[in-house]
mmCIF file of C-alpha atoms and ligand atoms in Angstrom:
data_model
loop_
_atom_site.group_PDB
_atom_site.id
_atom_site.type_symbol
_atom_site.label_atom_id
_atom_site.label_comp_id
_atom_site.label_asym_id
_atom_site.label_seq_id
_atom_site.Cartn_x
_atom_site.Cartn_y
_atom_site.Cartn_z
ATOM 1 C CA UNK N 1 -1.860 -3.755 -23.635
ATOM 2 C CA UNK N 2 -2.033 0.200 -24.072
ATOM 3 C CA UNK N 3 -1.698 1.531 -20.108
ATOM 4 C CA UNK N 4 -0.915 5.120 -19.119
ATOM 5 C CA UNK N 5 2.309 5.945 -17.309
ATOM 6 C CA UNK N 6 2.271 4.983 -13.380
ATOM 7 C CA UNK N 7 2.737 9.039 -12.082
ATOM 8 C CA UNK N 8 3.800 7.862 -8.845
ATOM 9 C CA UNK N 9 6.806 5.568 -10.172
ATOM 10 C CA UNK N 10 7.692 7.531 -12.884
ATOM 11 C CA UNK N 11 8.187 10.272 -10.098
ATOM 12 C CA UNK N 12 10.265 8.179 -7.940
ATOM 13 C CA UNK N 13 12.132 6.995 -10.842
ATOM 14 C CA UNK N 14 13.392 10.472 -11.673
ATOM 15 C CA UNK N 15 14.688 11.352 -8.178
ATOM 16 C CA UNK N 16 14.921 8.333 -5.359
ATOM 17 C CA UNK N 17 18.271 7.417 -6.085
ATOM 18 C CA UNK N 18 19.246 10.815 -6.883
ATOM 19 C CA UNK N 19 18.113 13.406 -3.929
ATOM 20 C CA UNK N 20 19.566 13.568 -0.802
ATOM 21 C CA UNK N 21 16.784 13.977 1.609
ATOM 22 C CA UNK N 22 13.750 11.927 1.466
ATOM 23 C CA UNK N 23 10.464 13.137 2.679
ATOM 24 C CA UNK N 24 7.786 11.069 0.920
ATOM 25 C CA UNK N 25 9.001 7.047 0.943
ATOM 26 C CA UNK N 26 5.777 5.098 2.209
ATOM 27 C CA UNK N 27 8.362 2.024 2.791
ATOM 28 C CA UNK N 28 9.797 1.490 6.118
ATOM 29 C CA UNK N 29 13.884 1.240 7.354
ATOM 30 C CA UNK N 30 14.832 -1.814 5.827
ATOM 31 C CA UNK N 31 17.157 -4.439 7.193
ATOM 32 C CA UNK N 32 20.421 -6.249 5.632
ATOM 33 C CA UNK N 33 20.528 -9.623 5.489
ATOM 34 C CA UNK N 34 22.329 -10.124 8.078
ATOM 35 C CA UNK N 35 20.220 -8.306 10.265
ATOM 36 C CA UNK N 36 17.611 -10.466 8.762
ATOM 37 C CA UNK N 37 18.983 -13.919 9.390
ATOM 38 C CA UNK N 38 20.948 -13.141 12.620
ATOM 39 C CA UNK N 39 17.348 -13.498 13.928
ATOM 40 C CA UNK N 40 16.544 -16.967 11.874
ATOM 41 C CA UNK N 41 15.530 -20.123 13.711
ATOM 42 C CA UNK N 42 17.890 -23.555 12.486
ATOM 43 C CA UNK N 43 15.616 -24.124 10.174
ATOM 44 C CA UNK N 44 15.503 -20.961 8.375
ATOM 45 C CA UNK N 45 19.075 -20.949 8.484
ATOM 46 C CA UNK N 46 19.065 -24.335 6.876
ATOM 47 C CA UNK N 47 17.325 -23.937 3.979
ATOM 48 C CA UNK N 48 19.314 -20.592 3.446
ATOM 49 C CA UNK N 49 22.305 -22.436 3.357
ATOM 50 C CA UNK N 50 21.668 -25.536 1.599
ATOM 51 C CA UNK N 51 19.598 -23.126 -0.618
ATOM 52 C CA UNK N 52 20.126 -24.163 -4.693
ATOM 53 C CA UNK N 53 18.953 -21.788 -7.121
ATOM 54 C CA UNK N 54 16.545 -23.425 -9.228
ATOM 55 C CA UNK N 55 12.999 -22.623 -10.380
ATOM 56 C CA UNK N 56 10.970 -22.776 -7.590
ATOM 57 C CA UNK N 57 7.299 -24.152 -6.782
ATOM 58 C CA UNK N 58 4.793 -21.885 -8.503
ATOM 59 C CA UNK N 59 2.488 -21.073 -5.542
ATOM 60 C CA UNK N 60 5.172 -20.224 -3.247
ATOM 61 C CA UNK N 61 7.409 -22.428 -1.111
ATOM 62 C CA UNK N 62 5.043 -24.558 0.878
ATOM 63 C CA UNK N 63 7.072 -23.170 4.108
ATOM 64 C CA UNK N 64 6.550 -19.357 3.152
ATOM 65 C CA UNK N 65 2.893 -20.629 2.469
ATOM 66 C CA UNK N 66 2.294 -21.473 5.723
ATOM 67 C CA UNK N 67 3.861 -18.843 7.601
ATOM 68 C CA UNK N 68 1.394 -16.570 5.146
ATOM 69 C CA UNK N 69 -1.732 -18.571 6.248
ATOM 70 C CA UNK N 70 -0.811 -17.910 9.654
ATOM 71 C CA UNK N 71 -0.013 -14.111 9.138
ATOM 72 C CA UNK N 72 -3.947 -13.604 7.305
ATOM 73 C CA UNK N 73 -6.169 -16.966 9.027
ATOM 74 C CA UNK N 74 -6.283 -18.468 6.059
ATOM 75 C CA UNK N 75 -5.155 -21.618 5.201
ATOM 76 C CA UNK N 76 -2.219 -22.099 2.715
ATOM 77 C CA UNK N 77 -4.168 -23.728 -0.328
ATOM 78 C CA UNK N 78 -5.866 -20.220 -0.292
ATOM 79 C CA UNK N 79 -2.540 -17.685 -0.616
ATOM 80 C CA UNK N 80 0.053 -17.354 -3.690
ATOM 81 C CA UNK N 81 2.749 -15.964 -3.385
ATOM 82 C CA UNK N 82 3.673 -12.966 -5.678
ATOM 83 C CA UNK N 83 5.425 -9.733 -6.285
ATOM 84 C CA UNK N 84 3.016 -7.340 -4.927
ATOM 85 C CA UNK N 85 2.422 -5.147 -8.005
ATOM 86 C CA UNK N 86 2.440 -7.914 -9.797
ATOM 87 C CA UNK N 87 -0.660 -9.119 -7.609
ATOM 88 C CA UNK N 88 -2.859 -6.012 -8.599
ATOM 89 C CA UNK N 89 -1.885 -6.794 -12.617
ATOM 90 C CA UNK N 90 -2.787 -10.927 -11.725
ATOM 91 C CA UNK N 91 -5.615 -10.404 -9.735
ATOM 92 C CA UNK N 92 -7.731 -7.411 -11.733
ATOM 93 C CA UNK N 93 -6.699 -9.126 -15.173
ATOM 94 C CA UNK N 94 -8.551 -12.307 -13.703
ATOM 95 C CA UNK N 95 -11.308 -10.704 -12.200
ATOM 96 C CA UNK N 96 -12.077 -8.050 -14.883
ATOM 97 C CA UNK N 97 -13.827 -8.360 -18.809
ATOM 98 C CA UNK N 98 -14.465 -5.240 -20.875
ATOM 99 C CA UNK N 99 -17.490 -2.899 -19.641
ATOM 100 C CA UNK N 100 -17.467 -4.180 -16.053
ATOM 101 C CA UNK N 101 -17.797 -1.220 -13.376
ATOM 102 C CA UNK N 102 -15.723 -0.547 -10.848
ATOM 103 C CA UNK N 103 -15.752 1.110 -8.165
ATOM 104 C CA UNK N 104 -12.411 2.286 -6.119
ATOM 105 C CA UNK N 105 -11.311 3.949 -3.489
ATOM 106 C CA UNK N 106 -9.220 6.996 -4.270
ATOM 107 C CA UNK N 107 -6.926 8.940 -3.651
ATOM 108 C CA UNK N 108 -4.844 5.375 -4.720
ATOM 109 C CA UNK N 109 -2.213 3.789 -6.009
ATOM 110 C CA UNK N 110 -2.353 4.088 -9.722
ATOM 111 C CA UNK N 111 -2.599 0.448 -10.777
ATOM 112 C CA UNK N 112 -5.433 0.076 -8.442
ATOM 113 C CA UNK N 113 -7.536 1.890 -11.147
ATOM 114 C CA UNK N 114 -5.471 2.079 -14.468
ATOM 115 C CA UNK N 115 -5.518 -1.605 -14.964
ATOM 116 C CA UNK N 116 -9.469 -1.526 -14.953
ATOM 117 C CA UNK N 117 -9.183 0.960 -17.003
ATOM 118 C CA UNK N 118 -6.671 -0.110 -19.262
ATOM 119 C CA UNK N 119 -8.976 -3.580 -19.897
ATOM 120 C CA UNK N 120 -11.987 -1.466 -21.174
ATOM 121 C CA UNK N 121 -13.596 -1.293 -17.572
ATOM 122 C CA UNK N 122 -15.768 1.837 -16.479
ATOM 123 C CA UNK N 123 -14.095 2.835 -13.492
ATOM 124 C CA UNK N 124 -15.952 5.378 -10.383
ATOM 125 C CA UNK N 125 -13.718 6.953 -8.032
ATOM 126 C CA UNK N 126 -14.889 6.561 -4.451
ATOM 127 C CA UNK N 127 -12.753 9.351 -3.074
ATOM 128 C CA UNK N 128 -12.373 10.066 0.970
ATOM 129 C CA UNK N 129 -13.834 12.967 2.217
ATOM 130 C CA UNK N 130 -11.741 15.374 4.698
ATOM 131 C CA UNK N 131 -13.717 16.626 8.287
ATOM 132 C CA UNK N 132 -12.767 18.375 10.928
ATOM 133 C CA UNK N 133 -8.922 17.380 10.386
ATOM 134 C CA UNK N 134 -9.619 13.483 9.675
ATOM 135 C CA UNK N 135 -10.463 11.773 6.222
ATOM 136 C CA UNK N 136 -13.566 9.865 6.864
ATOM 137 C CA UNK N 137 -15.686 7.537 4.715
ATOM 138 C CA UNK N 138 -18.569 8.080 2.347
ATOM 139 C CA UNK N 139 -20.621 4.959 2.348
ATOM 140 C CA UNK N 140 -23.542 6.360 1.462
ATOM 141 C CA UNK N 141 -21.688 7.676 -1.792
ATOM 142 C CA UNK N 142 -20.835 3.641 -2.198
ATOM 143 C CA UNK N 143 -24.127 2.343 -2.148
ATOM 144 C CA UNK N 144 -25.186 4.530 -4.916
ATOM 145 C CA UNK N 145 -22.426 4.092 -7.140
ATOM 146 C CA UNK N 146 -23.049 0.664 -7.295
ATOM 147 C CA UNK N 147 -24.879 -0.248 -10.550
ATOM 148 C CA UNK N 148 -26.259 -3.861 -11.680
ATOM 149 C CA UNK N 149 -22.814 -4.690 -13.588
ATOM 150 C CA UNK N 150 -20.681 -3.484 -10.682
ATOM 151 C CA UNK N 151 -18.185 -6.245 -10.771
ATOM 152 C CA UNK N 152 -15.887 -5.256 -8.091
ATOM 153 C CA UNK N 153 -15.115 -2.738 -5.350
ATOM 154 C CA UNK N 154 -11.725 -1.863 -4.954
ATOM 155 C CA UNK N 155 -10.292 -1.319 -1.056
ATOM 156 C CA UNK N 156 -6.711 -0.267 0.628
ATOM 157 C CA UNK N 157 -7.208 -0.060 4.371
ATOM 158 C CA UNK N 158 -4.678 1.284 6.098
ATOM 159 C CA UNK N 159 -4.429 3.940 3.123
ATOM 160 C CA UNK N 160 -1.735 5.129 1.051
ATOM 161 C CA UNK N 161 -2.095 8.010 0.972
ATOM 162 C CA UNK N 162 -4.089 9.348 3.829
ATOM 163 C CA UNK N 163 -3.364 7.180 6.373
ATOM 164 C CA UNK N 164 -7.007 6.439 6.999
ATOM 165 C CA UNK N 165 -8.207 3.465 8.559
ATOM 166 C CA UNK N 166 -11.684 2.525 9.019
ATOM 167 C CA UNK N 167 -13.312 0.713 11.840
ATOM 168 C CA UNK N 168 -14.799 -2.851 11.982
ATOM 169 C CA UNK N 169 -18.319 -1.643 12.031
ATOM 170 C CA UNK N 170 -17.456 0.674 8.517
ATOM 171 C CA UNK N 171 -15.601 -2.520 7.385
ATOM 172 C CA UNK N 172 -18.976 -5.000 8.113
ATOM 173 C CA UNK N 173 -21.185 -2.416 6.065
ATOM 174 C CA UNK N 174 -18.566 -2.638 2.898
ATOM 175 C CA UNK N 175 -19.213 -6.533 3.844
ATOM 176 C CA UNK N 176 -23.398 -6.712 4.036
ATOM 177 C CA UNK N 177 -23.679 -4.717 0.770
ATOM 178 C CA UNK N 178 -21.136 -6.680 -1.544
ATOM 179 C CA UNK N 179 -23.724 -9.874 -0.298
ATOM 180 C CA UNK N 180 -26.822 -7.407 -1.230
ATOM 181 C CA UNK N 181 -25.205 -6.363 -4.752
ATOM 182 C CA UNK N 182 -23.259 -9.090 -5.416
ATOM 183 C CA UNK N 183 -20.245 -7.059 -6.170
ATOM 184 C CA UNK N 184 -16.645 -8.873 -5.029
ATOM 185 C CA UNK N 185 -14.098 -6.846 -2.774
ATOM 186 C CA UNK N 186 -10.246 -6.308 -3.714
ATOM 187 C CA UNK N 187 -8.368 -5.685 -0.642
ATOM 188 C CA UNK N 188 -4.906 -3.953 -0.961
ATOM 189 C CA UNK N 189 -3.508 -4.675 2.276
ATOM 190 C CA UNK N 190 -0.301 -3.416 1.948
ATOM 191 C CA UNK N 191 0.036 -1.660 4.895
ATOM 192 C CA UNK N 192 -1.923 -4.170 7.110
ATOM 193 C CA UNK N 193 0.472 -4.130 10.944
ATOM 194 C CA UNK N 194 1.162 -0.596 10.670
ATOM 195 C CA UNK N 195 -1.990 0.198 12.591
ATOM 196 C CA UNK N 196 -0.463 2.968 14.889
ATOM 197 C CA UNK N 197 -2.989 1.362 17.634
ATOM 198 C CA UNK N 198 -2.495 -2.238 17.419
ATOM 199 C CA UNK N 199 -6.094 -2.597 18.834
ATOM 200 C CA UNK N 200 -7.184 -1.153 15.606
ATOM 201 C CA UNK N 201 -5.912 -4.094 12.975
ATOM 202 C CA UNK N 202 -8.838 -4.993 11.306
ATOM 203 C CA UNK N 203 -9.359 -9.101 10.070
ATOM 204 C CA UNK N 204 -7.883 -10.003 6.793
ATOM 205 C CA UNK N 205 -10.730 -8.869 4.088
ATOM 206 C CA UNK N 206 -10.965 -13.110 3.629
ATOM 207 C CA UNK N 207 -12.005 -13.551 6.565
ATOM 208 C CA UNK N 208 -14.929 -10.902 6.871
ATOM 209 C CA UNK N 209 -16.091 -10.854 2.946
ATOM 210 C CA UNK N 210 -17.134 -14.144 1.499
ATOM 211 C CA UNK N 211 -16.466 -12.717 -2.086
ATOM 212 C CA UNK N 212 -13.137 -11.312 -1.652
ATOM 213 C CA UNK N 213 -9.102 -10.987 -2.533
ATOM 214 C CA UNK N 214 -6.684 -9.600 -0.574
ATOM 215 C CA UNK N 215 -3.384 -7.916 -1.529
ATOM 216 C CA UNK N 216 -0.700 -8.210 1.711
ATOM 217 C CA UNK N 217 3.385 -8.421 1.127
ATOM 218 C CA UNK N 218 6.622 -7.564 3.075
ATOM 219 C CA UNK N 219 7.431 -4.325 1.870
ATOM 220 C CA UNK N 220 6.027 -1.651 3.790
ATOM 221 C CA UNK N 221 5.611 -3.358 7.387
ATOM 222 C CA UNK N 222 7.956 -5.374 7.577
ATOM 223 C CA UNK N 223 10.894 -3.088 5.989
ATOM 224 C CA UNK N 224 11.419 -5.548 3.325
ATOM 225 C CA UNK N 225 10.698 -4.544 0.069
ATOM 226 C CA UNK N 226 13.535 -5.247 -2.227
ATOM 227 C CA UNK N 227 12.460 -9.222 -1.581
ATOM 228 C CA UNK N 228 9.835 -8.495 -3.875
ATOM 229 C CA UNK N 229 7.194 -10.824 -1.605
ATOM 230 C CA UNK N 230 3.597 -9.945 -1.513
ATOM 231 C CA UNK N 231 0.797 -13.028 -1.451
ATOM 232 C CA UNK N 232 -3.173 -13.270 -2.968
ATOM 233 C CA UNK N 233 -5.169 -14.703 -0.551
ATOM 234 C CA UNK N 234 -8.691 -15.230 -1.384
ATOM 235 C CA UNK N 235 -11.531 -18.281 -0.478
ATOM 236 C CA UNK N 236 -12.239 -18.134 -3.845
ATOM 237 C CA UNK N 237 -10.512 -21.715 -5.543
ATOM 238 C CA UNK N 238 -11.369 -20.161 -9.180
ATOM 239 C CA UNK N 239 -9.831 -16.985 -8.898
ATOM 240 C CA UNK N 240 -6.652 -18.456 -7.302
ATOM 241 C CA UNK N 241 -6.480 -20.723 -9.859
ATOM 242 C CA UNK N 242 -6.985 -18.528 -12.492
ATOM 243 C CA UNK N 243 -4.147 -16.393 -10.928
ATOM 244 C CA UNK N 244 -2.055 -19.315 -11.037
ATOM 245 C CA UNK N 245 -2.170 -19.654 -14.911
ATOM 246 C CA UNK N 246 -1.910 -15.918 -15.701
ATOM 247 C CA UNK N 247 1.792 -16.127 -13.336
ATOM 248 C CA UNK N 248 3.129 -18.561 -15.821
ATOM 249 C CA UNK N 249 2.823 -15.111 -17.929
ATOM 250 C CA UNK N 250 4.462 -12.727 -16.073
ATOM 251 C CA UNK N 251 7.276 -13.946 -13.548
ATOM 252 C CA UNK N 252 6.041 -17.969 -13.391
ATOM 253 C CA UNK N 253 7.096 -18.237 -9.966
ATOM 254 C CA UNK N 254 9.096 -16.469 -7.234
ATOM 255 C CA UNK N 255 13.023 -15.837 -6.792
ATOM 256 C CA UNK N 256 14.135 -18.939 -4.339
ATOM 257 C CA UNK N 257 16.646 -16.615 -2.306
ATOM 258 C CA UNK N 258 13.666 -13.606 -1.659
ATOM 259 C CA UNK N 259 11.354 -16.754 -1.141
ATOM 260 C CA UNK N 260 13.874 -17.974 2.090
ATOM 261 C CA UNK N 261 14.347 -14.900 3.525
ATOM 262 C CA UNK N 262 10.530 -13.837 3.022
ATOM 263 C CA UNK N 263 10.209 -16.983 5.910
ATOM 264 C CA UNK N 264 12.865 -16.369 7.772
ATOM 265 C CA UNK N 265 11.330 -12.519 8.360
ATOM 266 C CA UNK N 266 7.386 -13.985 8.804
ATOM 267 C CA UNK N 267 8.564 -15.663 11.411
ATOM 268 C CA UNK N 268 9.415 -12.831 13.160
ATOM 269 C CA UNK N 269 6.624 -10.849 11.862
ATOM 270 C CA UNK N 270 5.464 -9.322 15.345
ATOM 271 C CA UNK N 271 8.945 -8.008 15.871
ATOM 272 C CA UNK N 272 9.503 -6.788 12.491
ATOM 273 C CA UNK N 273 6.141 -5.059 12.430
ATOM 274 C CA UNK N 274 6.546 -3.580 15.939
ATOM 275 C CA UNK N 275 10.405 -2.069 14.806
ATOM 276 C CA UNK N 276 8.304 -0.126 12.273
ATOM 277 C CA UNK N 277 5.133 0.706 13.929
ATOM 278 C CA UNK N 278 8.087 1.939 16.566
ATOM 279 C CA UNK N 279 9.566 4.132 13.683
ATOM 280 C CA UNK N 280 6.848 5.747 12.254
ATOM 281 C CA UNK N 281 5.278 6.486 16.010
ATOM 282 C CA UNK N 282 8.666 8.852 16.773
ATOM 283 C CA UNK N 283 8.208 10.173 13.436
ATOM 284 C CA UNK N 284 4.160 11.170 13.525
ATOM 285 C CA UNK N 285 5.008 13.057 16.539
ATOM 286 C CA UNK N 286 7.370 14.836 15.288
ATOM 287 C CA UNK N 287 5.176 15.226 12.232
ATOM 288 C CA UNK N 288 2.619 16.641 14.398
ATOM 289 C CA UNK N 289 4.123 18.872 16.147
ATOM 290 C CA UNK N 290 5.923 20.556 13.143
ATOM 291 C CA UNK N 291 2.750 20.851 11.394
ATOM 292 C CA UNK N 292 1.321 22.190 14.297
ATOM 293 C CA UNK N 293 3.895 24.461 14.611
ATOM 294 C CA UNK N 294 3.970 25.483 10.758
ATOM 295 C CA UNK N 295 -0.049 25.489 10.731
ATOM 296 C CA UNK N 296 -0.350 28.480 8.853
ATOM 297 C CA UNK N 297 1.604 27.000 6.170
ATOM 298 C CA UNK N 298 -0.022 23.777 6.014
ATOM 299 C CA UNK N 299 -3.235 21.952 7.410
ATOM 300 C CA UNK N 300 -2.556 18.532 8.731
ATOM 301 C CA UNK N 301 -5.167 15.472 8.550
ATOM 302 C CA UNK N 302 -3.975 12.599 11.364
ATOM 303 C CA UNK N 303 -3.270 9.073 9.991
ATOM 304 C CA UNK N 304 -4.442 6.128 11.695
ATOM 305 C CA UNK N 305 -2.386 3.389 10.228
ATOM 306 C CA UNK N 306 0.286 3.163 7.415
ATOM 307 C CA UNK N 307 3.431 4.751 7.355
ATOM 308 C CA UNK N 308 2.427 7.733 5.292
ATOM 309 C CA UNK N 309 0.094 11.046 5.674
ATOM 310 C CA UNK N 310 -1.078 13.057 3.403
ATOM 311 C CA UNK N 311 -1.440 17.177 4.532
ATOM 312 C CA UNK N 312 -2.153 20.284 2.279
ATOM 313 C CA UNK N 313 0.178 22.974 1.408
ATOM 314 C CA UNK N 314 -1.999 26.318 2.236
ATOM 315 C CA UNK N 315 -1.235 29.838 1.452
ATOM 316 C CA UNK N 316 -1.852 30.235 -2.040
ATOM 317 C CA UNK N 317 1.667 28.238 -3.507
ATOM 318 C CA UNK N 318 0.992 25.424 -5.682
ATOM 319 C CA UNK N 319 1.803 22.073 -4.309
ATOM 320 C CA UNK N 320 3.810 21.142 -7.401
ATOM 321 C CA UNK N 321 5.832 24.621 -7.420
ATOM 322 C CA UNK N 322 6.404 23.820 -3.436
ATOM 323 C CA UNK N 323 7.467 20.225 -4.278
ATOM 324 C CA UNK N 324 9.784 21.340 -7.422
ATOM 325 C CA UNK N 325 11.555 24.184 -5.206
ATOM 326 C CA UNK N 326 12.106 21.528 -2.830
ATOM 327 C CA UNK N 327 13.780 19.208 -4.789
ATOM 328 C CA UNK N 328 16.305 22.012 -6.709
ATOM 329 C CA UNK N 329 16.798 23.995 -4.123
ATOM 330 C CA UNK N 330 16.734 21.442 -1.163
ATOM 331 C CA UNK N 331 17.626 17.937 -2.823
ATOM 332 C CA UNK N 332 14.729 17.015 -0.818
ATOM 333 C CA UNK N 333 12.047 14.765 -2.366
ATOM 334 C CA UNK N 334 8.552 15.562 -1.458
ATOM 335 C CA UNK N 335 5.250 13.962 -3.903
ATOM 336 C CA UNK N 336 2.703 15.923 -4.668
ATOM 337 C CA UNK N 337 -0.716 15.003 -4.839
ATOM 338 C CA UNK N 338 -0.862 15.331 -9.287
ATOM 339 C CA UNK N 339 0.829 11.914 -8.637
ATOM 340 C CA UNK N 340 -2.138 10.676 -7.362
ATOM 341 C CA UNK N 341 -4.105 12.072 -9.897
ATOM 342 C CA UNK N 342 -6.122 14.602 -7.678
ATOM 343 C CA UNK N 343 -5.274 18.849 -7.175
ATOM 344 C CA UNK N 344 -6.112 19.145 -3.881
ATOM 345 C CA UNK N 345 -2.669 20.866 -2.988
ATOM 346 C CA UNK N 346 -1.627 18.224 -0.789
ATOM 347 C CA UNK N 347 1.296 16.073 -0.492
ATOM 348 C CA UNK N 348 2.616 12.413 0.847
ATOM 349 C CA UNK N 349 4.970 12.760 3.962
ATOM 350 C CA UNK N 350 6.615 9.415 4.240
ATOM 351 C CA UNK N 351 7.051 7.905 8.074
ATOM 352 C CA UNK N 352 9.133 4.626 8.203
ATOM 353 C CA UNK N 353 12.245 6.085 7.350
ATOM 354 C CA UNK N 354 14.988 7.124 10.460
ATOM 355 C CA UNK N 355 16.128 9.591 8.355
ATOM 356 C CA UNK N 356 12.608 11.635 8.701
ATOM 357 C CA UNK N 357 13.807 14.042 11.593
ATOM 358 C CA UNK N 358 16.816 15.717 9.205
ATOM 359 C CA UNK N 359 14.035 15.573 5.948
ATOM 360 C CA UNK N 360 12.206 17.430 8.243
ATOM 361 C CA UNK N 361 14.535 19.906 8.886
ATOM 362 C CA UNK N 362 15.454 20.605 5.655
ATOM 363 C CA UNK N 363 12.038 21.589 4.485
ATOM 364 C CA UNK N 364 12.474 23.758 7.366
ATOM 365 C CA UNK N 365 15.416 25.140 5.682
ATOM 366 C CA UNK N 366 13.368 25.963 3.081
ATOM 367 C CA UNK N 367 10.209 27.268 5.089
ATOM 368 C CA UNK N 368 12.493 29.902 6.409
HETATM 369 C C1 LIG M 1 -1.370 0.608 -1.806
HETATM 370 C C2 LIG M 1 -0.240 -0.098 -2.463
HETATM 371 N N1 LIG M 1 -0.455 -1.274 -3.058
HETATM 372 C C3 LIG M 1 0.517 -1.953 -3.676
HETATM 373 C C4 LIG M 1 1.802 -1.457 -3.722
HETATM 374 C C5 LIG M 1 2.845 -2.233 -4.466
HETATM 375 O O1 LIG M 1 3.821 -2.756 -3.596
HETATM 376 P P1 LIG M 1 5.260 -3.091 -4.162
HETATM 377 O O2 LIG M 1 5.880 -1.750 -4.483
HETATM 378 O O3 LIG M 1 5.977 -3.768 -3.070
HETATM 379 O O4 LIG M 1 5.097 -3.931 -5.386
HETATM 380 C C6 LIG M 1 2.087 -0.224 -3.136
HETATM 381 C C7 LIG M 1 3.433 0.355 -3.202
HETATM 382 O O5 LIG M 1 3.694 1.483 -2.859
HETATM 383 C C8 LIG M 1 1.042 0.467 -2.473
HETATM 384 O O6 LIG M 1 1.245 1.659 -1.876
#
């Protein structure tokens, strides 16, 4: 398999475990284990303890199963479990044959578009448009992308990078038209709980598009993501099927001890999810009102949902000159928007972390 690098990792690869400060993470504070299982009901603990590490079932651990059909409405025969990029590679590589189209939404997370590509597809980027401060979405520019060999349109509501979220009635449209041009729907739901209005959590894609896959997993709401737990959920028997045989290529099933305390946090998933919706609430405001304050420097677009946002550096600089000053002169990590493979001089502010406030202030530092 010939693939291009991954921008984005490659990025964080150079510098996350090397810089001080942290601007850009789209992960949330994470827990220990302790923290974790000080929470766990007896039977969590149980199965912690008694706990032997063998191979383990290749769907997922009927228990984590469960807690994942309640988590989505599905029912467990319809979820595997999965490490989430590992889910994008599964699920396209099923899904996809040479000279399909496919059309996906972008800005995105690379995979979401280099794996098509990478297996011969033709791939159209369905990029966001920016109004009046707010990315909004161009479904008119969906309906005419889609051509008689469209095979599948590619979705990530809430949005890394932008933030965006649409609403139910946008979501029903995406819906109607995959029945009208019978194209299928992958849903990255990565970010699915970090709504920043609960109100606004939209339905599992499952459970609104008959001819659909969804993406969900515990690293970015629920602060978790060195378990390496994400899950496929789909109505589709064939394609999970089909998942299943292409996992006995890649990982063949999950690691027991990230599979144990993957249940142990589901079953606190409101909590979990509410300690980083909490997080990344403090943090947009503070986010606001600095880029209010700085708003000659930058122009900020207001995220609905995730834990990330996505402004533009103004002024003339270029965003990667900007970001590279940061970094040497600063030790402060900030992506820019190459990564994503756009040059719109913007870049990712990350939310979830506690440490935000004092990243903050140290591009601050080097405002002044
Ligand atoms: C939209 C999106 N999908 C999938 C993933 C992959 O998740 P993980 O890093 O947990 O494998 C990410 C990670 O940043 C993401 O932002």
């Amino acid at each position: 398999m010939k693939v291009r690098d991954f921008l984005l990792e490659r990025y964080f690869a150079k510098y996350e475990f090397s810089v001080r400060h942290m601007l850009s993470a789209s992960d949330c504070e994470t827990l220990s284990v302790r923290e974790l299982m000080e929470g766990a009901d007896a039977e969590v603990e149980g199965l912690w303890k008694e706990l032997r590490l063998s191979y383990t079932e290749s769907r997922g651990h009927p228990a984590l199963l469960r807690e994942i059909a309640r988590e989505t409405g599905l029912s467990a025969d319809e979820a595997i479990v999965l490490n989430p990029e590992e889910g994008i590679f599964l699920t396209l590589n099923s899904l996809l044959d040479r000279d399909d189209h496919v059309v996906v939404l972008s800005p995105c997370y690379q995979s979401l578009y280099e794996i098509p590509k990478s297996l011969g597809c033709e791939v159209t980027r369905w990029y966001l448009k920016k109004e009046d401060g707010e990315w909004t979405l161009d479904l008119p520019f969906l309906e005419k992308a889609v051509k008689e060999n469209t095979r599948l349109v590619i979705i990530n509501f809430p949005h890394n990078p932008t933030g965006f979220l649409p609403s139910i009635e946008q979501m029903n449209a995406i819906a109607e038209l995959s029945v009208k041009k019978g194209f299928f729907v992958f849903s990255d739901e990565m970010y699915r709980g970090l709504e920043h209005d609960p109100e606004d959590r939209l339905p599992s894609a499952p459970a609104l598009i008959r001819r659909s896959v969804a993406l969900g997993g515990l690293s970015k709401a629920y602060g978790l993501p060195g378990l390496r737990i994400g899950w496929i959920t789909s109505t589709d028997r064939w394609l999970l099927d089909r998942i299943a045989a292409l996992k006995d290529y890649t990982t063949i099933c999950s690691s027991a001890p990230s599979e144990i305390l993957a249940i142990a946090a589901l079953r606190r998933s409101g909590e979990l999810a509410d300690r980083c919706r909490g997080i990344v609430r403090e943090n947009l405001e503070l986010a606001r009102s600095f880029f209010r304050e700085f708003s000659g420097r930058f122009e900020w677009f207001e995220p609905r949902g995730s834990s990330v946002a996505f402004p533009r550096l103004l002024g003339g600089q270029s965003v990667k000159d900007f970001c590279e000053r940061a970094v040497t002169e600063r030790n402060l990590m900030i992506l820019p928007d190459c990564v994503f493979d756009v040059d719109w001089n913007h870049f990712r502010v990350g939310l979830g972390r506690r440490a935000f406030p004092e990243a903050l202030s140290v591009l601050r530092e080097l405002l002044d």
